[in-house]
JSON list of C-alpha atoms in Angstrom, two decimals:
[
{"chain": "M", "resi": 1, "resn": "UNK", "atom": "CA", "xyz": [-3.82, 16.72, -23.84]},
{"chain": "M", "resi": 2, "resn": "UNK", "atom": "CA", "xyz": [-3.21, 19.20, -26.40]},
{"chain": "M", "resi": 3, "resn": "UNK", "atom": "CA", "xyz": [1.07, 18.72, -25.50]},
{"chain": "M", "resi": 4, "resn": "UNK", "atom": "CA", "xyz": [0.25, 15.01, -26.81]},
{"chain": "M", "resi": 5, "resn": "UNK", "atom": "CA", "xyz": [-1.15, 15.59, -30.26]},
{"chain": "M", "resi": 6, "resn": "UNK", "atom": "CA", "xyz": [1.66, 15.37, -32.12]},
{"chain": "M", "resi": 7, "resn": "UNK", "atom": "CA", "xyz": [2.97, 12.52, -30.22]},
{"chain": "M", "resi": 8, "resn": "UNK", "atom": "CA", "xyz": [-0.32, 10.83, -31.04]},
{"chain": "M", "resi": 9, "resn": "UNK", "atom": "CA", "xyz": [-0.25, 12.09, -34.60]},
{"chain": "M", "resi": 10, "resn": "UNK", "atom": "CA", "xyz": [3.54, 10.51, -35.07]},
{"chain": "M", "resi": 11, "resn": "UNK", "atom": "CA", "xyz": [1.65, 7.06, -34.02]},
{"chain": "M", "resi": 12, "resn": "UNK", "atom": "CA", "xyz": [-1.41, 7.44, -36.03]},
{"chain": "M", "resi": 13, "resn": "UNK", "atom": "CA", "xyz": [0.73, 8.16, -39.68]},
{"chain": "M", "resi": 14, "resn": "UNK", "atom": "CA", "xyz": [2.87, 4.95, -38.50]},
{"chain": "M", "resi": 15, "resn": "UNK", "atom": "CA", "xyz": [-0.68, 3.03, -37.88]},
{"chain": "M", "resi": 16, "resn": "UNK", "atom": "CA", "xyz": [-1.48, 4.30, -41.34]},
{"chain": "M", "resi": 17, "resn": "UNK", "atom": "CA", "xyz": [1.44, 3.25, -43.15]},
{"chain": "M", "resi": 18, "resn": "UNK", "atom": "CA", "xyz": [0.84, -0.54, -41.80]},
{"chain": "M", "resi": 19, "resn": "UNK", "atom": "CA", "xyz": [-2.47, -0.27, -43.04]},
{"chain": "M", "resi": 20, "resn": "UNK", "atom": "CA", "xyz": [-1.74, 0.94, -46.04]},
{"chain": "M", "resi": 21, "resn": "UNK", "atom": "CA", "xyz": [0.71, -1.84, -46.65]},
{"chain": "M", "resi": 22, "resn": "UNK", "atom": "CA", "xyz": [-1.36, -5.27, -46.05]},
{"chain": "M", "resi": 23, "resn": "UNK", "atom": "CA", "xyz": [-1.68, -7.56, -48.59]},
{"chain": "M", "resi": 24, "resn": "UNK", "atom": "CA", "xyz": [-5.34, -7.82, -48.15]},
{"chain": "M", "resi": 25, "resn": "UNK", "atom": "CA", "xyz": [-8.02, -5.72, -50.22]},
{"chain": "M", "resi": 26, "resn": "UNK", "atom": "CA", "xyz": [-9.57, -2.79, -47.98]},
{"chain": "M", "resi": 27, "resn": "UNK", "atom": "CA", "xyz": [-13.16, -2.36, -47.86]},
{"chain": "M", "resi": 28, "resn": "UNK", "atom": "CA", "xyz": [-14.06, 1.07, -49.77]},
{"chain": "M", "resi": 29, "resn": "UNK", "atom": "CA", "xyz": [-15.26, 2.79, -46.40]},
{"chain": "M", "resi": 30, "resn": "UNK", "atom": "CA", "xyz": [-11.53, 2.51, -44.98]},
{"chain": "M", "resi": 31, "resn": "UNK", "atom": "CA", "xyz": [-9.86, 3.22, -48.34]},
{"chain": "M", "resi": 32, "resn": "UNK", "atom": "CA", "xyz": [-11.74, 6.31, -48.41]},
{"chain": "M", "resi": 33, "resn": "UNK", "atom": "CA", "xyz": [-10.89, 7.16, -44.94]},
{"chain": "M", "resi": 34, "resn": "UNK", "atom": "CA", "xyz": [-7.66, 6.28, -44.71]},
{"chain": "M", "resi": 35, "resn": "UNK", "atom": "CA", "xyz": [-6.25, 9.46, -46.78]},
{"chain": "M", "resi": 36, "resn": "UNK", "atom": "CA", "xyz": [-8.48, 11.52, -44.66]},
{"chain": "M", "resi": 37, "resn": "UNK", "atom": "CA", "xyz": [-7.00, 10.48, -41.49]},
{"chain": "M", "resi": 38, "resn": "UNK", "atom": "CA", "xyz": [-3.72, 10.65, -42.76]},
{"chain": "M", "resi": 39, "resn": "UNK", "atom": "CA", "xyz": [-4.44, 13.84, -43.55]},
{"chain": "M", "resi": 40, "resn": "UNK", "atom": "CA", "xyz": [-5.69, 14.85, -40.27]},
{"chain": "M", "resi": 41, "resn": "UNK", "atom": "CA", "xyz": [-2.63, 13.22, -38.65]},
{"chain": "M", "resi": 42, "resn": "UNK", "atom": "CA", "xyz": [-0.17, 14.80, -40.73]},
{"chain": "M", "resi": 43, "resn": "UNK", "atom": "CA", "xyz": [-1.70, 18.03, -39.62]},
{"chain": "M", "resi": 44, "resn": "UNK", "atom": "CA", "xyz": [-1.31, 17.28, -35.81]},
{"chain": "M", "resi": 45, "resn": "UNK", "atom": "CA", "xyz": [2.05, 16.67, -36.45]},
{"chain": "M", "resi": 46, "resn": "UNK", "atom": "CA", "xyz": [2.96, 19.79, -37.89]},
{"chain": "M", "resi": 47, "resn": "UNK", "atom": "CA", "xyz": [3.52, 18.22, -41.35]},
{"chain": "M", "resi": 48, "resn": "UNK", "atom": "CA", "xyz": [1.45, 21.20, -42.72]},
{"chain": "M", "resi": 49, "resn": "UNK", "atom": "CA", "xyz": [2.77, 21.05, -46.38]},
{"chain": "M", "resi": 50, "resn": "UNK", "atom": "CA", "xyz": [1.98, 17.43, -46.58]},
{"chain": "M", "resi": 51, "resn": "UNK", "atom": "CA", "xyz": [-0.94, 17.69, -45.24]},
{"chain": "M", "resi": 52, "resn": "UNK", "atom": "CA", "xyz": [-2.75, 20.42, -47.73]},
{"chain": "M", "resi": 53, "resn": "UNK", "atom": "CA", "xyz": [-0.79, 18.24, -50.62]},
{"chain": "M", "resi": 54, "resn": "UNK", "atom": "CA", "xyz": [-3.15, 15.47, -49.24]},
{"chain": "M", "resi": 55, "resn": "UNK", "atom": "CA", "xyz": [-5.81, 17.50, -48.62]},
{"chain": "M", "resi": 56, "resn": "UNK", "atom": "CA", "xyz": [-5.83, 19.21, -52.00]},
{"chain": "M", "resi": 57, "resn": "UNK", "atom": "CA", "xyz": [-5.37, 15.94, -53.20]},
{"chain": "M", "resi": 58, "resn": "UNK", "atom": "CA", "xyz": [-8.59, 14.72, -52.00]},
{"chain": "M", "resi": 59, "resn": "UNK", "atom": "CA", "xyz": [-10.46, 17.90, -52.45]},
{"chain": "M", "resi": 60, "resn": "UNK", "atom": "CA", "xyz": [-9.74, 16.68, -56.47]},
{"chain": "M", "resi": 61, "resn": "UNK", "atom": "CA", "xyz": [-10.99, 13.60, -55.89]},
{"chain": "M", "resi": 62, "resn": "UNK", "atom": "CA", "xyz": [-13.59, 14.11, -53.84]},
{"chain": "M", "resi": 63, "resn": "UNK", "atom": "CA", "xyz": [-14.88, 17.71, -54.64]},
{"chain": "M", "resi": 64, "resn": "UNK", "atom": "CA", "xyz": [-18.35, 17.08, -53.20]},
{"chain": "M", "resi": 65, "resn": "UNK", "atom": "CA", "xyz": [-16.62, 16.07, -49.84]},
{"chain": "M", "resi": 66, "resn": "UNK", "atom": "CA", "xyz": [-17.87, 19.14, -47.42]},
{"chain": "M", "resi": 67, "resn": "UNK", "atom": "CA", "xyz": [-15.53, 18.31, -44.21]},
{"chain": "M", "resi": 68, "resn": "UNK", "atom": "CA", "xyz": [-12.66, 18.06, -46.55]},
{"chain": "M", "resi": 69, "resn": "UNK", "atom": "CA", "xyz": [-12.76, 21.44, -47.54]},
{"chain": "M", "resi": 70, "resn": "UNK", "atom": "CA", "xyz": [-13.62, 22.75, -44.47]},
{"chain": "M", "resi": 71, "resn": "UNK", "atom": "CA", "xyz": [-10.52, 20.99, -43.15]},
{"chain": "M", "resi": 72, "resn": "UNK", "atom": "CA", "xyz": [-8.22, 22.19, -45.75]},
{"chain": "M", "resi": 73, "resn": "UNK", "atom": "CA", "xyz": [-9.82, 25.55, -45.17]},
{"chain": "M", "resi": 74, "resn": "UNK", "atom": "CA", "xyz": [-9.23, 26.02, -41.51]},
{"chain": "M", "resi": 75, "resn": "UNK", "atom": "CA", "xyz": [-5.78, 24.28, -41.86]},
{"chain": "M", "resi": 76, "resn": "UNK", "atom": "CA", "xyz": [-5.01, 27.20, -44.31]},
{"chain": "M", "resi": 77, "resn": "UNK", "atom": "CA", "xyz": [-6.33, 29.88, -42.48]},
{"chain": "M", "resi": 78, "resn": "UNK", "atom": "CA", "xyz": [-4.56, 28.63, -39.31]},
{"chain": "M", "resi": 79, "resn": "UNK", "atom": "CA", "xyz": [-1.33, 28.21, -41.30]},
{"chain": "M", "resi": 80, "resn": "UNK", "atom": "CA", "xyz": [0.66, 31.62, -39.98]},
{"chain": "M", "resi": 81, "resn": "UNK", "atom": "CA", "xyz": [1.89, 33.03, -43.52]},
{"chain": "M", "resi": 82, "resn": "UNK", "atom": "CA", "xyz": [-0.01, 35.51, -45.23]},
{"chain": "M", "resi": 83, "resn": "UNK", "atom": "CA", "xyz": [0.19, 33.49, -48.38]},
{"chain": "M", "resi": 84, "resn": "UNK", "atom": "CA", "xyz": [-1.89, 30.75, -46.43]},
{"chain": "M", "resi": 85, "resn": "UNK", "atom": "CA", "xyz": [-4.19, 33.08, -44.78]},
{"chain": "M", "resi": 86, "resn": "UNK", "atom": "CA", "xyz": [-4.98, 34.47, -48.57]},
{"chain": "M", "resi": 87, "resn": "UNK", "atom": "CA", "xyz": [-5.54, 30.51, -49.91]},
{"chain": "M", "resi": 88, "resn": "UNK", "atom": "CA", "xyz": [-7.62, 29.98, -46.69]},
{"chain": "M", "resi": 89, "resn": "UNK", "atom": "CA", "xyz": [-9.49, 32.89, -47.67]},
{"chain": "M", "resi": 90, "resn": "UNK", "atom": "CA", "xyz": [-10.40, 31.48, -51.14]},
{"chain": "M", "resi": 91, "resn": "UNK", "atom": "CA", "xyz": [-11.06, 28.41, -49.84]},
{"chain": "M", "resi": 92, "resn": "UNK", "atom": "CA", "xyz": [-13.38, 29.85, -47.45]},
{"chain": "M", "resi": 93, "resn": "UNK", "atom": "CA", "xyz": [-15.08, 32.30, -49.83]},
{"chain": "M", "resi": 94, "resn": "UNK", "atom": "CA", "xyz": [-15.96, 29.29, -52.02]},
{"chain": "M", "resi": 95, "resn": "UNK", "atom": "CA", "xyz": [-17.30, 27.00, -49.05]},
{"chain": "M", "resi": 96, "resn": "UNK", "atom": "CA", "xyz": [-19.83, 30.22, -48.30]},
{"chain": "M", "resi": 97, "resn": "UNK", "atom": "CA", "xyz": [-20.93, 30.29, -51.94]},
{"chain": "M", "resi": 98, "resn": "UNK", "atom": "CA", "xyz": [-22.17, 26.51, -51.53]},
{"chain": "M", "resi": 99, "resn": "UNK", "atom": "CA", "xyz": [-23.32, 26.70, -47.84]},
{"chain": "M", "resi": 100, "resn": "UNK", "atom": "CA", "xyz": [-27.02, 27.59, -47.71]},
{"chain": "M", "resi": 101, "resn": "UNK", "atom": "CA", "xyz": [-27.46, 31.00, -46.16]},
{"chain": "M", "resi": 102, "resn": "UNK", "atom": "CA", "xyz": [-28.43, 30.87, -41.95]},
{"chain": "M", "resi": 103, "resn": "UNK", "atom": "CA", "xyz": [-26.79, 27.29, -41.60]},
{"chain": "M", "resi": 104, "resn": "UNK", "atom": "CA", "xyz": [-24.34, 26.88, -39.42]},
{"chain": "M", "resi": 105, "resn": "UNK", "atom": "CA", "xyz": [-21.48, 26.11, -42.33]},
{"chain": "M", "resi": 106, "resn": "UNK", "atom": "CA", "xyz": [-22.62, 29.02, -43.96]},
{"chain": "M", "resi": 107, "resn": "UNK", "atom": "CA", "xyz": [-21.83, 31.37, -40.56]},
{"chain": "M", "resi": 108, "resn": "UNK", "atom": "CA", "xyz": [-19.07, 29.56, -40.00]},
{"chain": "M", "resi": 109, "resn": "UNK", "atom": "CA", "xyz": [-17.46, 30.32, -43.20]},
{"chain": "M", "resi": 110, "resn": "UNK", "atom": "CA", "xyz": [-18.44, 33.97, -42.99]},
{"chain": "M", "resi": 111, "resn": "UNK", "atom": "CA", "xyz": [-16.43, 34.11, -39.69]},
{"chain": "M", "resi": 112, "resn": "UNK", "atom": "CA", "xyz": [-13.71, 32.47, -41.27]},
{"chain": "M", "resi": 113, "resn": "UNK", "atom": "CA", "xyz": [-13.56, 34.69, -44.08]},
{"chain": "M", "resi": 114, "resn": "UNK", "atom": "CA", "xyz": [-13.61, 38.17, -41.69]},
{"chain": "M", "resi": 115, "resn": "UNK", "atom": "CA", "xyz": [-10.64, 35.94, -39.64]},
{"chain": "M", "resi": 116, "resn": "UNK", "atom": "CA", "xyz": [-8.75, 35.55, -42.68]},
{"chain": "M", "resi": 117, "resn": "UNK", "atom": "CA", "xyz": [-9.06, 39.37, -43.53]},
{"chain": "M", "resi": 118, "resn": "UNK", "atom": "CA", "xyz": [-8.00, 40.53, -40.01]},
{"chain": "M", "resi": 119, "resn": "UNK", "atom": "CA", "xyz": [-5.07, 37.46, -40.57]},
{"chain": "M", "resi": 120, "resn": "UNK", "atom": "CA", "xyz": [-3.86, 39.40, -43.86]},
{"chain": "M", "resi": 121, "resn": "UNK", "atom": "CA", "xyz": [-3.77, 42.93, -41.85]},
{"chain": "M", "resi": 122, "resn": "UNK", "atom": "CA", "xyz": [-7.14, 44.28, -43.59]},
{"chain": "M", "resi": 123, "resn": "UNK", "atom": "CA", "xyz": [-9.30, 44.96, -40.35]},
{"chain": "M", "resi": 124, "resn": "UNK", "atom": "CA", "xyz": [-11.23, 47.82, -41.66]},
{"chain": "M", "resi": 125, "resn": "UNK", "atom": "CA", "xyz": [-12.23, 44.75, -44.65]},
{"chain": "M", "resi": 126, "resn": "UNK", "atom": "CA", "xyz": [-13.18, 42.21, -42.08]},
{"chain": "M", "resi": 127, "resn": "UNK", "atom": "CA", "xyz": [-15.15, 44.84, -39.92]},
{"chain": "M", "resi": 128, "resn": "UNK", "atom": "CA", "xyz": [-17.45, 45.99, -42.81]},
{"chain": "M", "resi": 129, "resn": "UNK", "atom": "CA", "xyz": [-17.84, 42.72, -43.99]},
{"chain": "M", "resi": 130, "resn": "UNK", "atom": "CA", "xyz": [-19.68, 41.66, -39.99]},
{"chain": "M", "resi": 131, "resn": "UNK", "atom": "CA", "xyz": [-21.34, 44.54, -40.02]},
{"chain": "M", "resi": 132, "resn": "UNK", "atom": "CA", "xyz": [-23.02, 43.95, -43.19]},
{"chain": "M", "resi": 133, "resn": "UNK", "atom": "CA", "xyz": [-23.36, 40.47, -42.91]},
{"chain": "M", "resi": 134, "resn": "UNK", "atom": "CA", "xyz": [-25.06, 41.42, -39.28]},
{"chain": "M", "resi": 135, "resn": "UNK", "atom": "CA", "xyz": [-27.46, 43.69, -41.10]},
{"chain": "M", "resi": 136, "resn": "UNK", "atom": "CA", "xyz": [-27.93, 41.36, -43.76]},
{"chain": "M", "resi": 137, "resn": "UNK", "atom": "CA", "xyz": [-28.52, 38.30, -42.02]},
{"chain": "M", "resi": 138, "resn": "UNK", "atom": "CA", "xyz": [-29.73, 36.52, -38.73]},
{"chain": "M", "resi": 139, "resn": "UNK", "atom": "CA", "xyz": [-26.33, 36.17, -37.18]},
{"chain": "M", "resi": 140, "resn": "UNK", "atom": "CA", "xyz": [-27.85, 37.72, -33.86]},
{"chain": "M", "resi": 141, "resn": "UNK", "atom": "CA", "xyz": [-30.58, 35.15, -33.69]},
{"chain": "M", "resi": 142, "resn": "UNK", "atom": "CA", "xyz": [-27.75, 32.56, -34.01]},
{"chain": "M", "resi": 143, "resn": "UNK", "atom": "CA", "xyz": [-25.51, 30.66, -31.99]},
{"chain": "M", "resi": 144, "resn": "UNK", "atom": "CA", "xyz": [-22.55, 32.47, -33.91]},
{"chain": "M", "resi": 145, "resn": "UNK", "atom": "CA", "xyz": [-23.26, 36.05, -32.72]},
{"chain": "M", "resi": 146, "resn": "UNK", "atom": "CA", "xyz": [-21.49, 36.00, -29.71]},
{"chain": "M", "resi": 147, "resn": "UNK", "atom": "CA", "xyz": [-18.02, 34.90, -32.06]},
{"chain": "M", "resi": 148, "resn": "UNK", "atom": "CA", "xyz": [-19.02, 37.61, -34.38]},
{"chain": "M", "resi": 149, "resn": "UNK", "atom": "CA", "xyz": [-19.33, 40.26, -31.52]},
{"chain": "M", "resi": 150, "resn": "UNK", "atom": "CA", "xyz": [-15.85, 39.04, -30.23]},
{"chain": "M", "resi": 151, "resn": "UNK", "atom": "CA", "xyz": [-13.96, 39.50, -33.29]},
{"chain": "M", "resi": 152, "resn": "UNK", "atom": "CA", "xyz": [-15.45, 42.83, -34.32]},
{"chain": "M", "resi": 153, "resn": "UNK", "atom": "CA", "xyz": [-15.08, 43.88, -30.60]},
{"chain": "M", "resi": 154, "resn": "UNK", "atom": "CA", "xyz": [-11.25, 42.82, -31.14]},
{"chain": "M", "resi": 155, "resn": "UNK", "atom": "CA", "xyz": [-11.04, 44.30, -34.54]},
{"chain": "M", "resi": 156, "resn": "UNK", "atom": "CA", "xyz": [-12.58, 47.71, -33.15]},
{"chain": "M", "resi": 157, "resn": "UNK", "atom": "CA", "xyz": [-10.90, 47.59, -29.98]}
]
């Protein structure tokens, strides 16, 4: 349940930290992962500064690493400053630039980027930007249009 998350999250870092300190050599697969689930966790528990430090962290060391910047990205853009909502907004712009056009990362990041400009009190920015990208684009043949309608509805409404 969602009231449990951080509960959960509390565990999961202290999980983590045992891990992290056994004597014996991790395989690569779990010393890769274990930074992104600490991330994660550290997230859920409302660590959110430690978390994007980890996330940018691994961003740098893995900058191929998709899910990690989408994470960082939506953890930004959900962070409630307008500082973050700008950062998530950069992060997001760049995801779109790499995201072939009509894939579902590509539509996603296009939604996140009109979010982000509603977030930082530019509606009129985030409106034109769906409208074109509507025009532009299949977004009513997708599986995204009905999100798109919602938050221009909401921006117009």
């Amino acid at each position: 349940q969602p009231d449990m998350r951080g509960d959960l999250a509390v565990l999961q870092l202290a999980a983590l930290t045992k891990l992290e300190q056994e004597d014996g050599p991790l395989d690569k697969t779990t010393q890769i992962r274990i930074p992104q689930v600490k991330a994660e966790a550290l997230a859920a528990a409302g660590r959110i500064d430690e978390a994007l430090a980890q996330y940018r962290s691994l961003v740098r060391q893995y900058p191929n690493n998709q899910k990690l910047h989408f994470d960082m990205a939506q953890l930004l853009l959900d962070g409630g400053t307008k500082s973050a909502y700008q950062q998530g907004l950069d992060e997001w712009s760049k995801i779109a630039k790499r995201c072939r056009r009509g894939t579902d990362e590509w539509y996603q990041a296009k939604y996140s980027i009109a979010l982000a400009y509603m977030r930082l009190g530019k509606p009129d920015e985030a409106a034109q930007r769906i409208r074109y990208w509507k025009a532009t684009s299949d977004i009513d043949q997708s599986t995204w249009k009905v999100k798109f309608d919602k938050l221009l509805a909401r921006i117009e409404g």
